[in-house]
Short mmCIF file of C-alpha atoms in Angstrom, two decimals:
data_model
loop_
_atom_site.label_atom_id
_atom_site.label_comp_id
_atom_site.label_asym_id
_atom_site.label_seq_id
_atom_site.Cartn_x
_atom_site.Cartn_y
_atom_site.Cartn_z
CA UNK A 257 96.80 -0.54 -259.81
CA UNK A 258 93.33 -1.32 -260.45
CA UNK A 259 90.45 -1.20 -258.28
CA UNK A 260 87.13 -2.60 -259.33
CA UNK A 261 83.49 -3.53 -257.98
CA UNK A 262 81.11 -5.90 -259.49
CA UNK A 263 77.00 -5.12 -258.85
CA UNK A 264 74.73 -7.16 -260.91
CA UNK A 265 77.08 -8.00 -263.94
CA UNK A 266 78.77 -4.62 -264.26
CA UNK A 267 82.40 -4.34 -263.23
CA UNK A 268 82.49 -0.39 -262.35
CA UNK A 269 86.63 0.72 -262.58
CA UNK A 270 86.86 3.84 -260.68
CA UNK A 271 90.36 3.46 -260.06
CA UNK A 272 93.40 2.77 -262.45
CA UNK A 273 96.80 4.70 -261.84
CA UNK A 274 100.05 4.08 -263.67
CA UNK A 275 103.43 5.85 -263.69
CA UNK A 276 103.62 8.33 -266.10
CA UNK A 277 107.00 7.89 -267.08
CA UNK A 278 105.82 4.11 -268.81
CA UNK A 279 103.22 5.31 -270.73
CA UNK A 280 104.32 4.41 -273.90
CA UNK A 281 104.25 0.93 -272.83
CA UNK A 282 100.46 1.54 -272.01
CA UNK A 283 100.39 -0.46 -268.85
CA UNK A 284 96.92 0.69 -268.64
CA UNK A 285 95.60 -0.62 -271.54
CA UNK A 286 97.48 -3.71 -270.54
CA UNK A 287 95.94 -3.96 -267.13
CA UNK A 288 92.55 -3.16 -268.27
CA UNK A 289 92.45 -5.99 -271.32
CA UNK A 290 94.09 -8.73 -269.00
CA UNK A 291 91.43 -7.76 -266.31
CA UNK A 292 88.84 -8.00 -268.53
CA UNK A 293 90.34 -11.38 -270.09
CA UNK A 294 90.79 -12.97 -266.50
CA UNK A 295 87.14 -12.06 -265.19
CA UNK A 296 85.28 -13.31 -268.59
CA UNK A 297 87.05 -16.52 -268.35
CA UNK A 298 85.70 -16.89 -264.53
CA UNK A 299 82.65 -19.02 -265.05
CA UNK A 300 81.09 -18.13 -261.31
CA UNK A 301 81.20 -14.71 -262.70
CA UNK A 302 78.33 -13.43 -264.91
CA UNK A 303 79.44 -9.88 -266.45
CA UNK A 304 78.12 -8.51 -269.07
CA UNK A 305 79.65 -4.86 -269.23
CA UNK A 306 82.83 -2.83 -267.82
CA UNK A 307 82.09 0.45 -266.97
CA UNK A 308 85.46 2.77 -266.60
CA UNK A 309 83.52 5.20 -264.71
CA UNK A 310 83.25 8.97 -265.38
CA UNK A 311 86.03 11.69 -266.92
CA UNK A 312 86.69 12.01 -270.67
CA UNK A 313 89.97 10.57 -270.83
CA UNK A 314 91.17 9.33 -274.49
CA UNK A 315 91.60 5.56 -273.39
CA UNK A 316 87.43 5.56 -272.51
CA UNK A 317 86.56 5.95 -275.56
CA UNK A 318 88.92 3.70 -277.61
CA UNK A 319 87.53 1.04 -275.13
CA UNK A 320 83.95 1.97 -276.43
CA UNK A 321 83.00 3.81 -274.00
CA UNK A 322 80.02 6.73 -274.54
CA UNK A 323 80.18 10.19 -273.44
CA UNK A 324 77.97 10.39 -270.54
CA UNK A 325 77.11 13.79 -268.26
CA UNK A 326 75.99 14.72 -264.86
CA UNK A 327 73.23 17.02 -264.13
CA UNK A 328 72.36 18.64 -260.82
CA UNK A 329 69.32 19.98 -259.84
CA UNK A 330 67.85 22.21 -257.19
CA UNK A 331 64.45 22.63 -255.83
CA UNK A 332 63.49 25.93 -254.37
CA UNK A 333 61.27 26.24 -251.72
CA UNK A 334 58.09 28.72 -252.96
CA UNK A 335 58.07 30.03 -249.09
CA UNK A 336 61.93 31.08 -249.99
CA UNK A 337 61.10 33.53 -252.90
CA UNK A 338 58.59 35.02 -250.82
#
Protein backbone atom coordinates (compact mmCIF):
# COMPACT_ATOMS: atom_id res chain seq x y z
CA UNK A 1 0.00 0.00 0.00
CA UNK A 2 0.59 3.55 -0.43
CA UNK A 3 -0.48 6.36 1.56
CA UNK A 4 -0.01 9.90 0.38
CA UNK A 5 -1.00 13.68 1.17
CA UNK A 6 -0.95 16.52 -1.17
CA UNK A 7 -0.25 20.34 0.50
CA UNK A 8 0.41 22.98 -1.98
CA UNK A 9 1.77 20.83 -4.98
CA UNK A 10 3.86 18.39 -2.97
CA UNK A 11 2.64 14.82 -2.68
CA UNK A 12 4.46 13.82 0.79
CA UNK A 13 4.63 9.53 0.78
CA UNK A 14 5.13 8.61 4.29
CA UNK A 15 3.82 5.31 3.84
CA UNK A 16 4.67 2.47 1.27
CA UNK A 17 4.86 -1.27 2.53
CA UNK A 18 5.29 -4.33 0.34
CA UNK A 19 5.84 -8.03 1.08
CA UNK A 20 9.21 -8.85 1.30
CA UNK A 21 9.08 -12.05 -0.22
CA UNK A 22 8.21 -10.05 -3.95
CA UNK A 23 10.86 -7.85 -3.90
CA UNK A 24 12.49 -8.78 -6.82
CA UNK A 25 9.49 -7.87 -8.67
CA UNK A 26 9.91 -4.31 -7.06
CA UNK A 27 6.27 -3.70 -6.45
CA UNK A 28 7.43 -0.60 -4.90
CA UNK A 29 9.02 0.93 -7.55
CA UNK A 30 5.98 -0.15 -9.48
CA UNK A 31 3.51 1.48 -7.18
CA UNK A 32 5.46 4.57 -6.78
CA UNK A 33 5.99 5.26 -10.84
CA UNK A 34 2.23 4.37 -11.62
CA UNK A 35 1.26 6.78 -8.70
CA UNK A 36 3.22 9.31 -9.91
CA UNK A 37 2.01 8.61 -13.67
CA UNK A 38 -1.78 8.63 -12.56
CA UNK A 39 -1.58 11.99 -10.44
CA UNK A 40 0.52 14.02 -13.28
CA UNK A 41 -1.99 13.05 -15.78
CA UNK A 42 -4.89 14.54 -13.33
CA UNK A 43 -5.32 18.00 -14.74
CA UNK A 44 -7.32 19.38 -11.38
CA UNK A 45 -4.12 18.44 -9.78
CA UNK A 46 -1.15 20.87 -9.81
CA UNK A 47 2.07 18.92 -8.40
CA UNK A 48 5.14 19.83 -8.88
CA UNK A 49 7.31 17.48 -6.55
CA UNK A 50 6.99 13.94 -4.65
CA UNK A 51 8.55 13.91 -1.55
CA UNK A 52 9.16 10.09 -0.14
CA UNK A 53 9.60 11.45 3.20
CA UNK A 54 12.54 10.80 5.58
CA UNK A 55 14.95 7.43 6.13
CA UNK A 56 17.88 6.63 3.79
CA UNK A 57 16.52 3.77 2.09
CA UNK A 58 18.29 2.83 -1.42
CA UNK A 59 15.01 3.32 -3.55
CA UNK A 60 15.06 7.39 -2.28
CA UNK A 61 17.75 8.07 -3.85
CA UNK A 62 17.47 6.27 -7.24
CA UNK A 63 14.15 8.30 -7.35
CA UNK A 64 16.33 11.53 -6.93
CA UNK A 65 15.83 12.07 -3.83
CA UNK A 66 18.59 14.27 -1.53
CA UNK A 67 19.92 13.32 1.71
CA UNK A 68 18.24 15.48 4.12
CA UNK A 69 18.82 15.57 8.26
CA UNK A 70 17.03 16.52 11.35
CA UNK A 71 18.40 18.67 13.99
CA UNK A 72 17.08 19.21 17.49
CA UNK A 73 17.70 21.87 19.62
CA UNK A 74 17.37 22.82 23.24
CA UNK A 75 17.19 26.06 25.00
CA UNK A 76 18.34 26.25 28.55
CA UNK A 77 16.92 28.38 30.87
CA UNK A 78 19.96 30.86 32.41
CA UNK A 79 17.88 30.66 35.92
CA UNK A 80 18.56 26.64 35.47
CA UNK A 81 22.45 26.81 35.50
CA UNK A 82 22.24 28.95 38.38
Amino acid sequence: FLIGFLDKGIITIPRLAINSKYSNFSPGGLLICNSIKYLLSRDEIDINSFDLSRGSEDYKFKYGGSEFFNYHYYWVSANILK
